[in-house]
mmCIF file of C-alpha atoms in Angstrom:
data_model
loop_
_atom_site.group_PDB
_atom_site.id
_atom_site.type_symbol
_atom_site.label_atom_id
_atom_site.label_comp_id
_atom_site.label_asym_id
_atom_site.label_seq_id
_atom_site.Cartn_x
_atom_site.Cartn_y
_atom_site.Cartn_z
ATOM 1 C CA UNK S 119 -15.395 -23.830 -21.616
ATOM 2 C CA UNK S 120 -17.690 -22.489 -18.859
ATOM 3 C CA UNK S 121 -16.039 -25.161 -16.350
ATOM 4 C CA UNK S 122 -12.196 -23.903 -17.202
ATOM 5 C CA UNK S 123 -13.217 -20.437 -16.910
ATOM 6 C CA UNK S 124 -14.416 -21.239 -13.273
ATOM 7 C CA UNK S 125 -11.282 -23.000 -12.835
ATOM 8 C CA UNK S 126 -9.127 -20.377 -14.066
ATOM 9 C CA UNK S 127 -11.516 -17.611 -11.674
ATOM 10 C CA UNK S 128 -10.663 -19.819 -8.864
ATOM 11 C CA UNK S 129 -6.710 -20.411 -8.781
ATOM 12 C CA UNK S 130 -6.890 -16.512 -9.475
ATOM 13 C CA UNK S 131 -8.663 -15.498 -6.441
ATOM 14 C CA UNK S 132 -5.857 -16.739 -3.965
ATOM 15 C CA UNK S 133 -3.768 -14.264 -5.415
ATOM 16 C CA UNK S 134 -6.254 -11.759 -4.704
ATOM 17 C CA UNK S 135 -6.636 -13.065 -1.126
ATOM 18 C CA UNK S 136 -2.852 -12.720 -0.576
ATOM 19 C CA UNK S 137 -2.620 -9.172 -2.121
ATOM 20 C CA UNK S 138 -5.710 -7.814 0.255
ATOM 21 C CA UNK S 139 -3.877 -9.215 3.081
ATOM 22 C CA UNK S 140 -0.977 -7.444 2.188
ATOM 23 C CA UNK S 141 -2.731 -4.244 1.898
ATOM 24 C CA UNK S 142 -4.465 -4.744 4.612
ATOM 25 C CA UNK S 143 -1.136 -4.917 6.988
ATOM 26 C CA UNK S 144 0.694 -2.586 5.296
ATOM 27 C CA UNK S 145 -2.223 0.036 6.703
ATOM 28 C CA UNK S 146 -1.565 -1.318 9.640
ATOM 29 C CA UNK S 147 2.172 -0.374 9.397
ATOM 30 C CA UNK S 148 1.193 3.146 8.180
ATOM 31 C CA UNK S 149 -1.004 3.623 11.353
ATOM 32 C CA UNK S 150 1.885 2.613 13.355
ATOM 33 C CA UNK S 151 4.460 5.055 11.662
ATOM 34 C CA UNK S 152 1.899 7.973 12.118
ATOM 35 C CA UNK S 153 2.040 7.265 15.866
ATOM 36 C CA UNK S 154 5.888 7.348 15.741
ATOM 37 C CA UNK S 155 6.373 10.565 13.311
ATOM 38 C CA UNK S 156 3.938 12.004 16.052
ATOM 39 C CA UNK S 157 5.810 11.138 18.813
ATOM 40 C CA UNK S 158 9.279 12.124 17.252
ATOM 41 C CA UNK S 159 8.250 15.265 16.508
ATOM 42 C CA UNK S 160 6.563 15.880 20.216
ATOM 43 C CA UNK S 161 10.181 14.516 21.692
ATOM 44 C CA UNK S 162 12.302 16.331 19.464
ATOM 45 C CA UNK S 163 10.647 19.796 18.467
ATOM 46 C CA UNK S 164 8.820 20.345 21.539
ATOM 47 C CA UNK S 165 10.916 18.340 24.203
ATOM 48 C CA UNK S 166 7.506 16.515 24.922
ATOM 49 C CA UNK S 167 8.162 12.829 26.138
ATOM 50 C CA UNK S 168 4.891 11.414 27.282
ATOM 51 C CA UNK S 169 4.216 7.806 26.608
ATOM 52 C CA UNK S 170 1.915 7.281 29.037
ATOM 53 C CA UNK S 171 -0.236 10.356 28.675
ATOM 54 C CA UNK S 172 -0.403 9.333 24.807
ATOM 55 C CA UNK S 173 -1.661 6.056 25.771
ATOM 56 C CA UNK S 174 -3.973 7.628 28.153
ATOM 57 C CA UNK S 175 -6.029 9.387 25.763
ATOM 58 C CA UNK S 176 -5.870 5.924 23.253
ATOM 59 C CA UNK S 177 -7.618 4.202 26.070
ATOM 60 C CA UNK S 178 -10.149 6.403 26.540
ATOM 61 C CA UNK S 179 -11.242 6.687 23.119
ATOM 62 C CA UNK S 180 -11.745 3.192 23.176
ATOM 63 C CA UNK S 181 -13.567 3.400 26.702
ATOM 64 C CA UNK S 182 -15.891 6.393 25.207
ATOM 65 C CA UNK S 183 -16.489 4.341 21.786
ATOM 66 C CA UNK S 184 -16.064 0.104 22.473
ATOM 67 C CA UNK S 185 -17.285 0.133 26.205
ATOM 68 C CA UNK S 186 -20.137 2.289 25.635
ATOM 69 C CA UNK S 187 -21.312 0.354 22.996
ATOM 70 C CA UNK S 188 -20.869 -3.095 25.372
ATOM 71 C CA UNK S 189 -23.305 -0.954 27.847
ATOM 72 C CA UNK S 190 -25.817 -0.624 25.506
ATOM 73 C CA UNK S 191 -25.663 -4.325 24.649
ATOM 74 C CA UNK S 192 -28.164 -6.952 25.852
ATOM 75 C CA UNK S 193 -27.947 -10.844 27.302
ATOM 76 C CA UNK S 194 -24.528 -12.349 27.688
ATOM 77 C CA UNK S 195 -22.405 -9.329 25.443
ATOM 78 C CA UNK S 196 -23.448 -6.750 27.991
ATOM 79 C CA UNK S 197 -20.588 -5.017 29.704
ATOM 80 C CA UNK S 198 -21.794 -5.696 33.648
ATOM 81 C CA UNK S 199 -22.233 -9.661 32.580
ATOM 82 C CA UNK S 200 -18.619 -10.224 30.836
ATOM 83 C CA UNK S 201 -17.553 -8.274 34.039
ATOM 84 C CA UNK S 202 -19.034 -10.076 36.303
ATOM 85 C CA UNK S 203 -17.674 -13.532 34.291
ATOM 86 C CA UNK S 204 -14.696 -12.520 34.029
ATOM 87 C CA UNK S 205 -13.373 -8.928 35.209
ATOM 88 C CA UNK S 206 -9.850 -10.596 36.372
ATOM 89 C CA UNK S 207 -9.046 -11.617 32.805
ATOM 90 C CA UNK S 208 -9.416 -8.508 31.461
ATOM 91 C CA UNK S 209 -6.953 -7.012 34.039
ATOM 92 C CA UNK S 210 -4.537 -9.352 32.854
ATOM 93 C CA UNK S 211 -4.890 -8.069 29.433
ATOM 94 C CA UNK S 212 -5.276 -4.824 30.169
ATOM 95 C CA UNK S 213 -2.547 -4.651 31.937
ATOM 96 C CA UNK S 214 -0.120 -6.793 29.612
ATOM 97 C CA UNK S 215 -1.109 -4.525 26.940
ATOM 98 C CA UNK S 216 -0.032 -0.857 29.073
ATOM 99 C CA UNK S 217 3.021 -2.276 29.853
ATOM 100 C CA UNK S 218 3.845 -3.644 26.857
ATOM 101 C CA UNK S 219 3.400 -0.222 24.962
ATOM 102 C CA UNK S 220 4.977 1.749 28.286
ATOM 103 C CA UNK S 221 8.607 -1.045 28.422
ATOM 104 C CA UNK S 222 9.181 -0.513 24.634
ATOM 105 C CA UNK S 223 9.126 3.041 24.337
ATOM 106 C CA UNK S 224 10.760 3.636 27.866
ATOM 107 C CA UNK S 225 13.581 1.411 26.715
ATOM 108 C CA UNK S 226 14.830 3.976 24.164
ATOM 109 C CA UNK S 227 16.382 6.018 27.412
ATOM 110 C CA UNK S 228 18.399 3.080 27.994
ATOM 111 C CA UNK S 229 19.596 0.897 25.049
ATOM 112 C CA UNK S 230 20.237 1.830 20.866
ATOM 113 C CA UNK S 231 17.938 2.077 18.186
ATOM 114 C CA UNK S 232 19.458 -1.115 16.921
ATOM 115 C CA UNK S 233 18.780 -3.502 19.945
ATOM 116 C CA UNK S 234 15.283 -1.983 20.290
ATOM 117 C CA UNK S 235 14.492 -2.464 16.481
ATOM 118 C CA UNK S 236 16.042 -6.628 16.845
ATOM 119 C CA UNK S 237 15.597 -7.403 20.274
ATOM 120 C CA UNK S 238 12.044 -6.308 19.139
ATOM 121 C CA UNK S 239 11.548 -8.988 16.358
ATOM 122 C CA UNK S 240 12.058 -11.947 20.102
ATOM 123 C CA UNK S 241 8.072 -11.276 20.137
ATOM 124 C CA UNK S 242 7.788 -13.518 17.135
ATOM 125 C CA UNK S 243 8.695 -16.469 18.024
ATOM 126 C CA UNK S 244 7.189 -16.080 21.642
ATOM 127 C CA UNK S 245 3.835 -15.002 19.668
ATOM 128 C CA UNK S 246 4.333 -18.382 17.214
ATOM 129 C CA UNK S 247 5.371 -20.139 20.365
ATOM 130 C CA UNK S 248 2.305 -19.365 22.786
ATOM 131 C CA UNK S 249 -0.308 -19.644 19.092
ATOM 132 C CA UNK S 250 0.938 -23.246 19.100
ATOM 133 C CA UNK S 251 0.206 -23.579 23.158
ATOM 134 C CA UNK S 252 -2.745 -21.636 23.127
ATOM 135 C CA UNK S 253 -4.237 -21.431 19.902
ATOM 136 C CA UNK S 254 -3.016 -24.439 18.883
ATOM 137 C CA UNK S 255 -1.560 -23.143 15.543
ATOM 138 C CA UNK S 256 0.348 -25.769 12.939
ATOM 139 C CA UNK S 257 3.305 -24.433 10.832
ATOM 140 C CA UNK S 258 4.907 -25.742 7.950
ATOM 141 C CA UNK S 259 8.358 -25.688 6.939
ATOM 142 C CA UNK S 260 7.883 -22.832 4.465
ATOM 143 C CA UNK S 261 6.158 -20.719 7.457
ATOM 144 C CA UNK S 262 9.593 -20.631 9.346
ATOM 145 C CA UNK S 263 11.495 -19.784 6.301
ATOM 146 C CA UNK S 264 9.461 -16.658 5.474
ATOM 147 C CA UNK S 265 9.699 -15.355 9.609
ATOM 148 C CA UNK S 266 13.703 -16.530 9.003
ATOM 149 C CA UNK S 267 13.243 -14.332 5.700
ATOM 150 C CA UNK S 268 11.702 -11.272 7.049
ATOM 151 C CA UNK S 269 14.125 -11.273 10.464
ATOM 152 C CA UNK S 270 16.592 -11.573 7.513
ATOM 153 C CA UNK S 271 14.944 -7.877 6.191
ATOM 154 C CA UNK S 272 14.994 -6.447 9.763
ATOM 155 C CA UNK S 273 18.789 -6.777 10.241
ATOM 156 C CA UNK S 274 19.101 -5.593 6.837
ATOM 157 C CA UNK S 275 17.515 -2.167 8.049
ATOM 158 C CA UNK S 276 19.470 -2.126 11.127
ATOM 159 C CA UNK S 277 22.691 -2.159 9.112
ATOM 160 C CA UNK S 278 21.107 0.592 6.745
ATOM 161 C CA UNK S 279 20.731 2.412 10.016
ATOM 162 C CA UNK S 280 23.918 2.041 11.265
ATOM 163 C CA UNK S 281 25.399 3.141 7.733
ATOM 164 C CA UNK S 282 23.498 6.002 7.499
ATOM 165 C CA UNK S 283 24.723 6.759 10.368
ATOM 166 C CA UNK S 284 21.421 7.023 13.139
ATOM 167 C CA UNK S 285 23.295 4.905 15.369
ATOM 168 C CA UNK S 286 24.351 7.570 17.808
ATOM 169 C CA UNK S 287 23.171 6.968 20.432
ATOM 170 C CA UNK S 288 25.269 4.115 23.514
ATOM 171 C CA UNK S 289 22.041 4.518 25.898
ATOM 172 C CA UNK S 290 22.803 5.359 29.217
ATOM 173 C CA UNK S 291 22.685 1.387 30.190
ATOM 174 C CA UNK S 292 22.056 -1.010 27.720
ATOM 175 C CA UNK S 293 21.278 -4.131 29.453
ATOM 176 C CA UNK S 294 18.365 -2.565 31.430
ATOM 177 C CA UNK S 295 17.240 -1.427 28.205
ATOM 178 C CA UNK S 296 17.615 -4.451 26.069
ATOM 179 C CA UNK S 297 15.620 -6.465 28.800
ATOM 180 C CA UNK S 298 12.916 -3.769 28.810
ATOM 181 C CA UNK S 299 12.347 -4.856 24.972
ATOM 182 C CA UNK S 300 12.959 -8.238 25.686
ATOM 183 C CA UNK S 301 9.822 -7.469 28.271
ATOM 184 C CA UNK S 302 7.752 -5.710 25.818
ATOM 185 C CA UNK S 303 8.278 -7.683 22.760
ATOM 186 C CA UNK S 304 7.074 -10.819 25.336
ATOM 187 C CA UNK S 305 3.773 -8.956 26.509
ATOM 188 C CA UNK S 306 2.791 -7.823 23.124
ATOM 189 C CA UNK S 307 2.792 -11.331 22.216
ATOM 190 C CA UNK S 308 0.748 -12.466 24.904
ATOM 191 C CA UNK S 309 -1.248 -9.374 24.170
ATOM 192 C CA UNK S 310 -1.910 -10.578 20.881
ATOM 193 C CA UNK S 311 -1.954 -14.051 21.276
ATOM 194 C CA UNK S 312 -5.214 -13.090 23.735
ATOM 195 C CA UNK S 313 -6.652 -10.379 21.003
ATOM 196 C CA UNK S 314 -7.011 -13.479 18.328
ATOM 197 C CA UNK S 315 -8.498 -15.484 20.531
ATOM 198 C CA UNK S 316 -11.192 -13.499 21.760
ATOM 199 C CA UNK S 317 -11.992 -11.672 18.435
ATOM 200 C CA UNK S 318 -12.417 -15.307 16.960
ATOM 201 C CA UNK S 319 -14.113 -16.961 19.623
ATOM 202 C CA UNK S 320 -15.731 -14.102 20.981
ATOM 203 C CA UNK S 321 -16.125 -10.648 19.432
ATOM 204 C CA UNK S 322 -14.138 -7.608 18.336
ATOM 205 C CA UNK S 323 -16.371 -5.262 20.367
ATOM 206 C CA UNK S 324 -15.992 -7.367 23.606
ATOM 207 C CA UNK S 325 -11.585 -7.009 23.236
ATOM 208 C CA UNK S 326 -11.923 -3.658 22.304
ATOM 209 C CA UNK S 327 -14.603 -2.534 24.960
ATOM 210 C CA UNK S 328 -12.326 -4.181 27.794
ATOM 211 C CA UNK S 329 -9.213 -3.574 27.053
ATOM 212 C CA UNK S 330 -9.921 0.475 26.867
ATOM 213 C CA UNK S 331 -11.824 0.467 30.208
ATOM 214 C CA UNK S 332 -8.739 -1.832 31.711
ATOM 215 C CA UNK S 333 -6.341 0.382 30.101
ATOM 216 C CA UNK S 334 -7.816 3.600 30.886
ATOM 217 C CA UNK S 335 -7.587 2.222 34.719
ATOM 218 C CA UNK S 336 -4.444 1.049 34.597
ATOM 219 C CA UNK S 337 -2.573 3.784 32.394
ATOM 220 C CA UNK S 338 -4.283 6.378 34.215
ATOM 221 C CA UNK S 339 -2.463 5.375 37.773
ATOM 222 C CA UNK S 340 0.741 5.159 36.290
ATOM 223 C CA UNK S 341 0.584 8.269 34.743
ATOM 224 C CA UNK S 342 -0.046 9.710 37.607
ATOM 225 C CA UNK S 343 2.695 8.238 39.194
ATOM 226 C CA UNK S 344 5.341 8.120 36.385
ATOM 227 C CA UNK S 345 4.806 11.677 34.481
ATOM 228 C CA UNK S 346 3.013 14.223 36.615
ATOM 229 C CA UNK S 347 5.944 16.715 36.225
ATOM 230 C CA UNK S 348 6.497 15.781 32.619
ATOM 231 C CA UNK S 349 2.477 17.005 31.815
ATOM 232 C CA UNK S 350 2.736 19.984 34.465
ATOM 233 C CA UNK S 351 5.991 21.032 32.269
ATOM 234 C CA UNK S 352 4.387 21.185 28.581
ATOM 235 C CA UNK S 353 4.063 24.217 27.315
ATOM 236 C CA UNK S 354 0.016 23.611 25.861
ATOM 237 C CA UNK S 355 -0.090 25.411 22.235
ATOM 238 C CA UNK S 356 -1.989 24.262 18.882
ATOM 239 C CA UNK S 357 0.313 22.676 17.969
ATOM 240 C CA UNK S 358 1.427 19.972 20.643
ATOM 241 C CA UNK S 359 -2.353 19.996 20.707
ATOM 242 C CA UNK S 360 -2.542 18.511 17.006
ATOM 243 C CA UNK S 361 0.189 16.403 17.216
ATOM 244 C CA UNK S 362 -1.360 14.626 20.595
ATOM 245 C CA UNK S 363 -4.710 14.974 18.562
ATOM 246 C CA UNK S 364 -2.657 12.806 15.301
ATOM 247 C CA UNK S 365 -1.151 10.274 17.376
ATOM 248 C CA UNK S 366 -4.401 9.420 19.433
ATOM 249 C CA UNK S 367 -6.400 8.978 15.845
ATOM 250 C CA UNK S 368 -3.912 6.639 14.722
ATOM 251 C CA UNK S 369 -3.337 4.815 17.456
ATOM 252 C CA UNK S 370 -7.279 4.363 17.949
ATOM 253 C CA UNK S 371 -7.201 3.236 14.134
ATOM 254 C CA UNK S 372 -4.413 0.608 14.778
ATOM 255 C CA UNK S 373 -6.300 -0.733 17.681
ATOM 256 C CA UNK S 374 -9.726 -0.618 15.400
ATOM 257 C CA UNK S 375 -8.491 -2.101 12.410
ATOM 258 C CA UNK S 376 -6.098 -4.691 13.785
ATOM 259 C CA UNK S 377 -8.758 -6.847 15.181
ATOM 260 C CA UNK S 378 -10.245 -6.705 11.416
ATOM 261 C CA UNK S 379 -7.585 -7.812 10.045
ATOM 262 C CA UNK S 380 -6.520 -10.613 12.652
ATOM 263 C CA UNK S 381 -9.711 -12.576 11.990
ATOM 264 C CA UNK S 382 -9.087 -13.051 8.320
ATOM 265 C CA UNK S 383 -5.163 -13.980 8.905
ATOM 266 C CA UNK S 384 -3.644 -14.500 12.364
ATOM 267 C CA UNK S 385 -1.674 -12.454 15.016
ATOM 268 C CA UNK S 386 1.418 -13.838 13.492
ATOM 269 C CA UNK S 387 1.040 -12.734 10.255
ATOM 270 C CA UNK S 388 0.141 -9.523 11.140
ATOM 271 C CA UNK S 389 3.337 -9.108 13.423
ATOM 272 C CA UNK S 390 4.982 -9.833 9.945
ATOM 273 C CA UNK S 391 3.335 -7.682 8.154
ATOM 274 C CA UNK S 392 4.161 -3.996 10.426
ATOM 275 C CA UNK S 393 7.327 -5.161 10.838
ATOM 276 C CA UNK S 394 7.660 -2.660 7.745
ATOM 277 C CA UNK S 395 6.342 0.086 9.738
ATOM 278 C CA UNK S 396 10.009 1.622 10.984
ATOM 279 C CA UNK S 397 10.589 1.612 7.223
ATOM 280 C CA UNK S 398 7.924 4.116 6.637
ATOM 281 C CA UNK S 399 8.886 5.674 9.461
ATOM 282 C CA UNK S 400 12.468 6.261 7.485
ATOM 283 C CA UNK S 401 11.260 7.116 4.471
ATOM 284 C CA UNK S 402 8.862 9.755 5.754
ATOM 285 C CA UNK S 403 12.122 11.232 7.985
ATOM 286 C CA UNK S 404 14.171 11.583 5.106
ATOM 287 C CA UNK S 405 11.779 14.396 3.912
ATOM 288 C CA UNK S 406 10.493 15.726 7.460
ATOM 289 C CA UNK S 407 14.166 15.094 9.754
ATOM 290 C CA UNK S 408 16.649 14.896 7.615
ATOM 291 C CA UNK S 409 17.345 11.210 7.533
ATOM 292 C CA UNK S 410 20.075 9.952 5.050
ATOM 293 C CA UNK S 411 18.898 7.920 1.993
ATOM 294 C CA UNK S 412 20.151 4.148 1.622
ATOM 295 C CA UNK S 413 19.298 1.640 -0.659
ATOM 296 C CA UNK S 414 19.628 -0.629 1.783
ATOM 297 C CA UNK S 415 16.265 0.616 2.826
ATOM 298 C CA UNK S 416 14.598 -0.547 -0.455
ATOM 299 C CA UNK S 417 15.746 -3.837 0.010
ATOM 300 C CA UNK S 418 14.766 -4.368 3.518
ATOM 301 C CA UNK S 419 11.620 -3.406 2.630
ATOM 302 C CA UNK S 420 11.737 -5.628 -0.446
ATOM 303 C CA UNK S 421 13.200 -8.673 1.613
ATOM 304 C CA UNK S 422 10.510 -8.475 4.401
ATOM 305 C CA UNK S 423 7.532 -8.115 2.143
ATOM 306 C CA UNK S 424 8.705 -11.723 0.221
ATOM 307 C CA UNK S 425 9.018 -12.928 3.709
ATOM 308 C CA UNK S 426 5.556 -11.965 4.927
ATOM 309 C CA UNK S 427 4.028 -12.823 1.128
ATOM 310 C CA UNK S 428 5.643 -16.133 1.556
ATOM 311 C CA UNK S 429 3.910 -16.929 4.908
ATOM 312 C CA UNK S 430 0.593 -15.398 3.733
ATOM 313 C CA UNK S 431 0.469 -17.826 0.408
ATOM 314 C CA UNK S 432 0.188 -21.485 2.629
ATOM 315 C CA UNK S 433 -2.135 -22.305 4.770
ATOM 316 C CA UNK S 434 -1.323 -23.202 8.483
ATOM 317 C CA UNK S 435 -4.214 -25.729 10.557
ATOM 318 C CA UNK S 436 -4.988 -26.084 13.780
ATOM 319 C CA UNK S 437 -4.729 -28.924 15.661
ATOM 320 C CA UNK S 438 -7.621 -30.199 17.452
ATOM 321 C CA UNK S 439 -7.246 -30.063 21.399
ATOM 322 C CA UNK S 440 -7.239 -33.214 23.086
ATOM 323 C CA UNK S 441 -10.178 -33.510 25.875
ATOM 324 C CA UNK S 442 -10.155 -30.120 26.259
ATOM 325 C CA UNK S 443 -13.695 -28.703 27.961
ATOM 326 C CA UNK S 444 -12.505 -25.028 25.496
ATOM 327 C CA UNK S 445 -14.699 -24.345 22.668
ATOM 328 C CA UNK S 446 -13.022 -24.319 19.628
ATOM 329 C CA UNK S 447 -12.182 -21.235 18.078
ATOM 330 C CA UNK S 448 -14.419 -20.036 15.276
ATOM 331 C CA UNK S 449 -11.209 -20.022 12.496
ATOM 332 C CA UNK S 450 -10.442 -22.780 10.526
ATOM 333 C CA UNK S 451 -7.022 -22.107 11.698
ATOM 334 C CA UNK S 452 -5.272 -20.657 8.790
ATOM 335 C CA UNK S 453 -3.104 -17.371 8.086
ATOM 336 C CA UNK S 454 -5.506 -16.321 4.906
ATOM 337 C CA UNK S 455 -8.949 -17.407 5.282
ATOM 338 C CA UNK S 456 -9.623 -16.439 1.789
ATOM 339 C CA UNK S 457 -6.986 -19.558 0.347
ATOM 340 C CA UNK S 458 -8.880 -22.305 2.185
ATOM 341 C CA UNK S 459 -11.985 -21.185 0.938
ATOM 342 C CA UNK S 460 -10.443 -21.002 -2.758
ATOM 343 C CA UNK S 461 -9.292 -24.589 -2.429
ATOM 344 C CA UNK S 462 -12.436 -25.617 -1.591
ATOM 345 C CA UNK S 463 -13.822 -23.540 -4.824
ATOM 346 C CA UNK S 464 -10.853 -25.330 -7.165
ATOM 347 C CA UNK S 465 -12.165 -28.901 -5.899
ATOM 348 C CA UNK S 466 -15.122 -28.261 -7.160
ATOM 349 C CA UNK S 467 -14.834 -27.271 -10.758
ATOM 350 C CA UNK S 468 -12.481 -29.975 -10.712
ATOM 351 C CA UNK S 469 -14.844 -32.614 -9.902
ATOM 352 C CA UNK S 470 -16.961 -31.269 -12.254
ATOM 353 C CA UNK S 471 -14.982 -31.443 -15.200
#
C-alpha cells in the first residue's frame, strides 16, 4: 500500500510540474501586457511615442541592480574578468536585444496590427531552428503539433481582431514594416537562444549584468540620435511620470523573471507561453479603451494554451555534440525539468514493487 501510494504521488507530480510552468509563463505574459497598456496609453492619451527612451530606463535598472552586483563579485564572475574574456560577445547581445525591442515596435508606423501580431510568431521557428544548431535541442512529433496548434490560436486572434474591427489601420508602407518584424522576431530569437544558454551554462546574474550595461550603451546612442525632439517635446506631469515609472517595473520584471523561468523549461516554450500576452492586452482594453468583445478571443486564448500545455507535457533531449571542445550545458535538455525528474521518481517505486 505504501509503494502504490508513492506511485500514485509520483505520476501526480508531472501534472503539477506542467501547471507551475504554465503559471509561471502566463506571468510572464502579464508583465508583457503591462508594458503594452503602458505604452498605449503614453501614445494615445498623451501623444508620447518613445520606445527607445522606455528601453533606456529598462537598461539601466538592470545596469544599477545586475552589473553592480557582478562588481561586487569575486574570481572568474567578476564584471572586469567576463569583460575582459569576452566584452565583444556581450555587444553582440546587447545589441541584438535593443534592436530587437526598437524594429518591433517601430514597425507599427509602417505595417497593420495583423502582420505585426503573425509575422511576429516567424521568431519561433528561427528560435526552434537556431536551439537545434546551437543548443542542440531534439523535438518530437507532438512538439511541432502543439507550435502548429498555438500559431493555429494566433491567427484565430488576428481574425477576432479584424472582426472586431481594430484593423484600421493600411500603415504608411507595409513591406518596410513587415520586414522590420520579420527583423525583430529574428533577433529576439537569437536573443533568446543566447539568454538560455548562458543562464544554463553560466549564470542569470552574468546575462542580466551584461546585457543592461550593453544595452544602456547602446540604447543610450540611439536615443540620442533617433528621439531627441520626441523627449524635448513631452510635456513632463505625474502622470506620464507614472506611466514611464509602470512600464520600466514591468519590463525590469520580464527581464528578471524570464531567466527564472527559462532554466526550468526552455526559450521555446516560453515564446509559447506569452504568445497569450496580446490577449491580455485585449481583454484589459475592452474595459480601459473601449475594445469590442469577441468570443473569438476566448478561444484563441483557449487554443494557444492546449498548444503550449501540449509542448510542456513531453520531454525534448539534447543531443550530444560531436567533438565539440563546448562544455555541455548544465540542462538535461528538456522543456519541463520537473517531468524528467518525475520519471526518474516513477522508475523507482516501480522497481520496487
Amino acid at each position: 500500500m505504501p509503494v502504490q501510494s508513492r506511485a500514485q504521488i509520483a505520476l501526480d507530480r508531472p501534472a503539477v510540474s506542467i501547471l507551475k510552468t504554465v503559471a509561471l509563463g502566463q506571468m510572464l505574459s502579464l508583465c508583457i501586457c503591462g508594458t503594452a497598456i503602458t505604452s498605449q496609453y503614453l501614445a494615445e492619451r498623451y501623444r508620447v511615442n518613445t520606445p527607445m527612451l522606455q528601453s533606456f530606463i529598462n537598461y539601466c535598472l538592470l545596469l544599477l541592480f545586475y552589473t553592480v552586483m557582478l562588481a561586487f563579485r569575486s574570481g572568474s564572475d567578476n564584471l572586469l574578468h567576463i569583460l575582459k574574456r569576452k566584452w565583444w560577445k556581450y555587444v553582440l547581445l546587447g545589441l541584438a536585444d535593443v534592436e530587437a525591442n526598437y524594429l518591433i515596435v517601430r514597425a507599427y508606423q509602417y505595417t497593420t496590427l495583423t502582420s505585426v501580431q503573425l509575422l511576429d510568431c516567424f521568431g519561433i521557428p528561427v528560435l526552434m531552428a537556431l536551439s537545434w544548431f546551437v543548443l542542440y535541442a531534439r523535438y518530437r512529433v507532438i512538439h511541432l503539433i502543439a507550435v502548429a496548434v498555438c500559431l493555429l490560436g494566433v491567427g484565430t486572434m488576428v481574425g477576432a481582431d479584424i472582426l472586431a474591427g481594430r484593423e484600421d489601420n493600411s500603415g504608411s508602407d507595409v513591406l518596410i514594416g513587415d520586414i522590420l518584424v520579420l527583423l525583430g522576431a529574428s533577433l529576439y530569437a537569437v536573443s533568446n537562444v543566447c539568454e538560455e544558454y548562458i543562464v544554463k551554462k553560466l549564470s542569470r546574474q552574468e546575462f542580466l549584468g551584461m546585457v543592461g550595461l550593453f544595452g544602456t550603451i547602446i540604447s543610450g546612442i540611439q536615443l540620442s540620435i533617433v528621439e531627441c525632439k520626441d523627449i524635448a517635446s513631452i510635456q513632463w506631469d505625474w502622470k506620464i511620470a507614472l506611466l514611464f515609472v509602470a512600464f520600466a517595473l514591468c519590463m525590469f520584471c520580464l527581464y528578471s523573471f524570464m531567466p527564472l523561468v527559462i532554466q526550468v523549461t526552455s526559450a521555446t516554450s516560453v515564446n509559447l507561453g506569452i504568445l497569450t500576452a496580446d490577449l491580455y492586452s485585449l481583454f484589459f482594453g475592452l474595459f480601459l479603451f473601449g475594445y469590442k468583445f469577441s468570443g473569438l478571443y476566448l478561444l484563441s486564448f483557449t487554443v494557444i494554451m492546449v498548444g503550449f500545455v501540449l509542448y510542456c507535457s513531453t520531454p525534448t533531449r539534447t543531443a550530444e555534440p560531436a567533438e565539440s571542445s563546448v562544455p555541455p550545458i548544465t540542462s538535461i535538455g528538456i522543456d519541463n525539468l520537473g517531468l524528467k525528474l518525475e520519471e526518474n521518481l516513477q522508475e523507482t517505486p516501480s522497481a520496487a514493487l
